[in-house]
Amino acid sequence: MTHLWVRAEQRANEERVGLTPEGVRALIDKGLRVTVEDSSVRAIAIDGYREAGAEIAEENSWPEAPRDAIVFGLKELPEDGTPLGHRHIMFGHAYKGQPAGQELLKRFKAGGGTLYDLEYLIAENGRRVAAFGYWAGFAGAAVSVKTWLAQAHGALCGPVGVYAGRDALVDELKSELAAVSGRPDVIVIGALGRVGTGASDLCTELGLGVTKWDMAETASGGPFPEVLEHEIFLNCILANEGCPVFVPASAKTAARRLSVIGDIACDPTSDFSPIKVYDRTTSWAAPALRVASDPVLDVTAIDNLPSMLPVESSIDYAGQLLPSLLTLTDIDAGVWARAKAFFDTHSARV
């Protein structure tokens, strides 16, 4: 019997989950065994999973799960160097030259396990079957606006946290914008995708002017001086080999109106990053990194943005992913086989 083990998230500020109680019920009806770890932080309470028929395990007990269980989480595992023997479903961030990702692949190689990277669960047409993109875009745009608001007060953006829902976040931003003069203009690159749609929706709801670019506008390969002519730039594309540079290192000292970069795609250590003015992610405690002072330029690049709205983003993502989870009984076919092929190719290189 296929056994799915839903682990608790161990990453700070991570309350999301990729499976709802309704999804548990559907998987059990399909003949799967489902174990869900208790969690002190998960946005969806454990009682619903228990009532849906899941077996409940202790928080962070997945290393002792049966060897044939498929361990399912979202964000990174603790970086303790231990070999990984299970099959894991998660976001690995391991296939674009990221140093931490290379270490992760070495752990799988040492333990004989397999990574089914959620970023590489793709349909036959090459499109991802599930993504947190919309809420990443929505929250990333919000943090970028907060960064601009802090600049308006001569400050660096302070800590951000979890919101009860989108309305609470929007209402807070509208109130903060009402307290300053002027409004920033925004350029969104990748505006037609999930991430860009979420970012554009937040800006429109706040009454901000938005320039929307996608593949047609960036097909020339650059340079793109228009980016520097907007106060906020929101990068919403998933960079791969051949991606043009949107913000070169020279932007730090260039004449520009640009003062905030929201790198929502957030992959600064990748060889393909289109933003060359910074080299590390930011955090909930320190969401903005100042990379230039004359004139000011701040970058915000939080890599688990959807967890600012954990209930909405979890329900949305879990609904997209469930059809694929229902096919885990045939893990050697379809989206799972394609994900394993990515793993086999990249793990062979480490």
Coordinates of C-alpha atoms in Angstrom, one line a residue:
M1 CA 0.0 0.0 0.0
T2 CA 1.3 3.4 -0.9
H3 CA 2.1 5.4 2.3
L4 CA 2.2 9.2 2.3
W5 CA 3.8 10.7 5.3
V6 CA 3.0 14.5 5.7
R7 CA 5.8 16.0 7.8
A8 CA 5.7 19.1 10.0
E9 CA 7.5 22.1 8.5
Q10 CA 10.8 22.9 10.4
R11 CA 11.6 26.2 8.6
A12 CA 11.0 29.4 10.6
N13 CA 7.9 31.3 9.7
E14 CA 6.4 28.4 7.8
E15 CA 2.8 27.5 8.5
R16 CA 1.7 26.2 5.2
V17 CA 0.9 22.6 4.3
G18 CA 0.4 20.9 0.9
L19 CA -2.5 18.7 1.9
T20 CA -5.8 19.6 3.5
P21 CA -8.1 17.2 5.5
E22 CA -10.3 17.0 2.5
G23 CA -7.3 15.8 0.5
V24 CA -6.5 13.2 3.1
R25 CA -10.0 11.8 2.8
A26 CA -9.7 11.6 -1.0
L27 CA -6.3 9.8 -0.8
I28 CA -7.6 7.3 1.7
D29 CA -10.7 6.6 -0.5
K30 CA -8.2 5.9 -3.3
G31 CA -6.5 3.3 -1.2
L32 CA -3.5 5.2 0.2
R33 CA -2.3 5.1 3.7
V34 CA -1.8 8.7 5.1
T35 CA 0.2 9.7 8.2
V36 CA 0.2 13.4 9.2
E37 CA 2.6 14.7 11.8
D38 CA 1.4 16.9 14.5
S39 CA 2.7 20.5 14.2
S40 CA 3.0 23.4 16.6
V41 CA 2.8 25.9 13.7
R42 CA 0.7 24.5 10.9
A43 CA -2.1 26.9 9.9
I44 CA -4.6 24.0 9.5
A45 CA -5.4 22.2 12.8
I46 CA -4.5 18.6 13.3
D47 CA -8.1 17.7 14.4
G48 CA -9.3 17.9 10.8
Y49 CA -6.7 15.4 9.6
R50 CA -7.6 13.0 12.4
E51 CA -11.3 13.2 11.6
A52 CA -10.5 12.6 7.9
G53 CA -8.9 9.3 8.8
A54 CA -5.2 10.1 8.9
E55 CA -2.8 8.4 11.3
I56 CA -1.2 11.0 13.5
A57 CA 2.5 11.0 14.3
E58 CA 4.7 13.1 16.5
E59 CA 6.1 16.3 15.2
N60 CA 9.3 15.9 13.2
S61 CA 9.3 12.1 13.5
W62 CA 9.7 11.6 9.8
P63 CA 13.3 10.3 10.0
E64 CA 11.8 7.2 11.8
A65 CA 9.0 6.7 9.2
P66 CA 8.9 3.3 7.5
R67 CA 11.6 3.2 4.7
D68 CA 8.9 2.8 2.0
A69 CA 6.9 5.8 3.1
I70 CA 6.9 8.9 0.8
V71 CA 7.7 11.9 3.0
F72 CA 5.9 15.0 1.9
G73 CA 6.7 18.5 3.0
L74 CA 7.1 21.9 1.4
K75 CA 10.3 23.7 2.5
E76 CA 13.8 22.6 3.2
L77 CA 14.9 20.0 5.6
P78 CA 17.3 20.8 8.5
E79 CA 20.8 21.2 7.0
D80 CA 22.4 18.6 9.3
G81 CA 24.2 16.6 6.6
T82 CA 22.4 13.3 7.5
P83 CA 21.9 10.9 4.6
L84 CA 18.4 10.8 3.2
G85 CA 17.0 7.3 2.5
H86 CA 13.3 8.1 2.0
R87 CA 11.6 9.3 -1.1
H88 CA 10.8 13.0 -0.5
I89 CA 8.4 15.3 -2.1
M90 CA 9.4 19.0 -1.4
F91 CA 10.9 22.1 -2.9
G92 CA 14.5 21.2 -3.2
H93 CA 16.0 24.3 -4.9
A94 CA 18.8 21.9 -6.1
Y95 CA 18.9 22.0 -9.9
K96 CA 20.2 25.5 -10.7
G97 CA 23.7 25.4 -9.2
Q98 CA 22.6 26.5 -5.7
P99 CA 25.3 25.5 -3.2
A100 CA 22.8 24.3 -0.6
G101 CA 21.0 22.3 -3.2
Q102 CA 24.2 20.5 -4.2
E103 CA 24.6 19.5 -0.6
L104 CA 21.1 18.2 -0.5
L105 CA 21.7 16.1 -3.6
K106 CA 24.8 14.6 -1.9
R107 CA 22.6 13.6 1.1
F108 CA 20.2 11.8 -1.2
K109 CA 23.1 10.1 -2.9
A110 CA 24.5 9.0 0.4
G111 CA 21.3 7.6 1.7
G112 CA 19.8 6.1 -1.4
G113 CA 16.7 8.3 -1.3
T114 CA 15.0 10.2 -4.1
L115 CA 13.8 13.8 -4.4
Y116 CA 10.5 14.5 -6.2
D117 CA 11.0 18.3 -6.5
L118 CA 7.6 20.1 -6.4
E119 CA 9.0 22.7 -8.8
Y120 CA 9.6 20.0 -11.4
L121 CA 6.2 18.3 -11.2
I122 CA 5.2 19.1 -14.7
A123 CA 2.4 18.0 -17.1
E124 CA 3.1 16.7 -20.6
N125 CA 2.9 20.3 -21.9
G126 CA 5.7 21.3 -19.6
R127 CA 3.6 23.4 -17.2
R128 CA 3.8 22.9 -13.5
V129 CA 0.9 21.0 -12.1
A130 CA 0.8 23.1 -8.9
A131 CA 2.4 26.4 -7.7
F132 CA 2.1 28.9 -4.9
G133 CA 2.7 31.6 -7.4
Y134 CA -0.4 33.7 -7.1
W135 CA 0.0 34.2 -3.3
A136 CA 3.8 34.6 -3.6
G137 CA 3.1 37.5 -6.0
F138 CA 0.4 39.0 -3.9
A139 CA 2.6 38.9 -0.7
G140 CA 5.8 39.8 -2.5
A141 CA 4.2 43.0 -3.9
A142 CA 2.9 43.8 -0.4
V143 CA 6.4 43.6 1.1
S144 CA 7.8 45.7 -1.7
V145 CA 5.2 48.4 -1.0
K146 CA 6.0 48.2 2.7
T147 CA 9.7 48.7 1.7
W148 CA 8.8 51.8 -0.3
L149 CA 6.7 53.1 2.6
A150 CA 9.6 52.7 4.9
Q151 CA 11.8 54.7 2.5
A152 CA 9.2 57.4 2.5
H153 CA 9.8 57.7 6.3
G154 CA 13.6 57.6 5.8
A155 CA 13.9 54.1 7.2
L156 CA 14.6 50.5 6.2
C157 CA 11.6 48.1 6.2
G158 CA 11.0 46.5 9.5
P159 CA 9.8 42.9 10.3
V160 CA 6.8 41.4 8.6
G161 CA 4.6 38.6 9.8
V162 CA 1.6 36.3 9.2
Y163 CA -1.9 37.8 8.4
A164 CA -5.3 36.3 9.1
G165 CA -6.2 36.8 5.4
R166 CA -5.7 38.9 2.3
D167 CA -8.2 41.6 3.4
A168 CA -6.3 42.2 6.6
L169 CA -3.1 42.7 4.6
V170 CA -4.7 45.0 2.0
D171 CA -6.5 47.1 4.7
E172 CA -3.2 47.6 6.5
L173 CA -1.4 48.7 3.3
K174 CA -4.2 51.1 2.4
S175 CA -4.0 52.7 5.8
E176 CA -0.2 53.1 5.6
L177 CA -0.4 54.6 2.1
A178 CA -2.9 57.1 3.2
A179 CA -0.4 58.4 5.7
V180 CA 2.2 59.4 3.1
S181 CA 2.1 61.7 0.0
G182 CA 2.4 60.2 -3.5
R183 CA 2.1 56.7 -4.8
P184 CA 4.9 54.5 -6.3
D185 CA 4.7 53.4 -9.9
V186 CA 5.4 49.7 -10.4
I187 CA 6.7 47.5 -13.3
V188 CA 6.0 43.8 -13.2
I189 CA 8.0 41.4 -15.3
G190 CA 6.2 38.1 -15.8
A191 CA 2.9 39.7 -15.5
L192 CA 0.9 37.0 -17.4
G193 CA 2.0 34.2 -15.0
R194 CA 0.6 33.1 -11.7
V195 CA 3.1 35.2 -9.7
G196 CA 2.8 38.2 -11.9
T197 CA -1.0 38.1 -11.7
G198 CA -0.9 38.0 -7.9
A199 CA 1.5 40.9 -7.8
S200 CA -0.5 43.0 -10.3
D201 CA -3.7 42.3 -8.4
L202 CA -2.3 43.6 -5.1
C203 CA -1.0 46.8 -6.8
T204 CA -4.2 47.4 -8.6
E205 CA -6.2 46.9 -5.4
L206 CA -4.0 49.6 -3.8
G207 CA -4.6 52.0 -6.7
L208 CA -1.0 51.9 -7.9
G209 CA 0.0 52.4 -11.5
V210 CA 1.3 49.1 -13.0
T211 CA 3.3 48.5 -16.1
K212 CA 2.9 44.9 -17.1
W213 CA 5.6 43.1 -19.1
D214 CA 6.0 39.5 -20.1
M215 CA 7.9 37.5 -22.7
A216 CA 7.1 39.8 -25.6
E217 CA 8.5 42.9 -23.9
T218 CA 11.7 41.1 -22.9
A219 CA 12.4 39.1 -26.0
S220 CA 15.1 41.6 -27.2
G221 CA 17.3 40.3 -24.4
G222 CA 18.0 43.8 -23.0
P223 CA 19.2 46.1 -21.7
F224 CA 16.0 47.3 -20.1
P225 CA 16.4 51.0 -19.0
E226 CA 12.6 51.1 -18.5
V227 CA 13.0 49.1 -15.3
L228 CA 15.1 51.9 -13.8
E229 CA 12.4 54.4 -14.6
H230 CA 9.9 52.9 -12.2
E231 CA 10.0 53.2 -8.4
I232 CA 9.3 49.6 -7.8
F233 CA 10.3 46.6 -9.9
L234 CA 8.7 43.2 -9.2
N235 CA 10.5 40.2 -10.7
C236 CA 7.9 37.4 -11.2
I237 CA 9.7 35.1 -13.6
L238 CA 11.2 31.7 -12.8
A239 CA 14.7 32.2 -14.3
N240 CA 16.3 29.5 -16.4
E241 CA 19.3 29.3 -18.7
G242 CA 19.2 32.1 -21.2
C243 CA 17.2 34.5 -19.0
P244 CA 18.1 38.1 -19.7
V245 CA 19.4 40.4 -17.0
F246 CA 16.8 42.9 -15.9
V247 CA 18.9 44.8 -13.3
P248 CA 22.6 44.8 -13.9
A249 CA 25.2 45.4 -11.2
S250 CA 25.7 48.9 -12.7
A251 CA 22.2 49.9 -11.5
K252 CA 23.6 50.5 -8.1
T253 CA 25.2 53.7 -9.3
A254 CA 23.1 54.5 -12.3
A255 CA 20.7 57.4 -12.6
R256 CA 17.3 55.9 -11.8
R257 CA 14.0 56.3 -10.1
L258 CA 14.1 52.7 -9.0
S259 CA 14.3 52.4 -5.3
V260 CA 12.7 49.0 -4.5
I261 CA 13.3 45.6 -6.1
G262 CA 10.9 42.9 -5.1
D263 CA 12.6 39.7 -6.3
I264 CA 9.6 37.5 -5.8
A265 CA 11.1 34.6 -7.8
C266 CA 13.9 34.9 -5.2
D267 CA 16.8 32.8 -6.5
P268 CA 19.8 35.0 -5.9
T269 CA 22.4 32.2 -5.7
S270 CA 21.3 30.7 -9.1
D271 CA 23.6 31.1 -12.0
F272 CA 20.6 32.4 -14.0
S273 CA 19.4 35.2 -11.6
P274 CA 18.3 38.2 -13.7
I275 CA 19.0 40.6 -10.8
K276 CA 22.7 41.3 -10.3
V277 CA 22.7 43.8 -7.4
Y278 CA 22.4 41.3 -4.5
D279 CA 23.5 37.8 -3.6
R280 CA 21.4 36.5 -0.7
T281 CA 17.8 36.2 0.4
T282 CA 16.2 38.4 3.0
S283 CA 14.1 37.3 5.9
W284 CA 10.8 38.0 7.8
A285 CA 12.8 39.7 10.5
A286 CA 14.9 41.8 8.1
P287 CA 12.9 41.9 4.8
A288 CA 14.9 44.5 3.0
L289 CA 18.5 44.6 2.0
R290 CA 20.0 48.0 1.2
V291 CA 22.4 47.6 -1.7
A292 CA 22.9 51.3 -2.6
S293 CA 22.5 54.5 -0.6
D294 CA 22.9 57.3 -3.2
P295 CA 20.3 57.0 -4.4
V296 CA 18.7 54.5 -2.2
L297 CA 18.0 51.0 -3.5
D298 CA 16.6 48.2 -1.4
V299 CA 15.9 44.6 -2.4
T300 CA 13.4 42.3 -0.8
A301 CA 13.7 38.6 -1.5
I302 CA 11.9 36.4 1.0
D303 CA 11.7 32.8 -0.3
N304 CA 8.5 31.7 1.6
L305 CA 6.3 34.6 0.9
P306 CA 3.0 32.7 0.6
S307 CA 3.3 31.8 4.3
M308 CA 2.3 35.4 5.1
L309 CA -1.2 34.2 4.1
P310 CA -0.9 30.5 5.1
V311 CA -4.5 29.4 5.1
E312 CA -5.4 30.8 1.7
S313 CA -2.2 29.7 0.1
S314 CA -2.3 26.2 1.5
I315 CA -5.9 25.6 0.4
D316 CA -5.1 26.9 -3.1
Y317 CA -1.9 24.9 -3.6
A318 CA -3.3 21.7 -2.0
G319 CA -6.3 21.8 -4.4
Q320 CA -3.9 22.1 -7.4
L321 CA -1.6 19.3 -6.2
L322 CA -4.2 16.7 -5.1
P323 CA -4.9 15.2 -8.6
S324 CA -1.2 14.4 -8.8
L325 CA -1.0 13.0 -5.3
L326 CA -3.9 10.7 -6.2
T327 CA -1.6 9.1 -8.8
L328 CA 1.1 8.2 -6.3
T329 CA 0.0 4.6 -6.5
D330 CA 1.8 4.6 -9.8
I331 CA 4.8 6.7 -8.9
D332 CA 6.9 5.3 -11.8
A333 CA 4.6 7.1 -14.4
G334 CA 3.4 10.5 -15.3
V335 CA 4.4 13.6 -13.3
W336 CA 6.3 11.5 -10.8
A337 CA 8.4 9.8 -13.4
R338 CA 9.3 13.1 -15.0
A339 CA 10.3 14.5 -11.6
K340 CA 12.5 11.5 -10.9
A341 CA 14.2 11.9 -14.3
F342 CA 15.2 15.5 -13.2
F343 CA 16.6 14.1 -10.0
D344 CA 18.5 11.3 -11.7
T345 CA 20.1 13.7 -14.1
H346 CA 21.2 16.2 -11.5
S347 CA 22.2 13.8 -8.8
A348 CA 24.5 12.0 -11.2
R349 CA 26.5 15.2 -11.4
V350 CA 27.4 15.5 -7.7

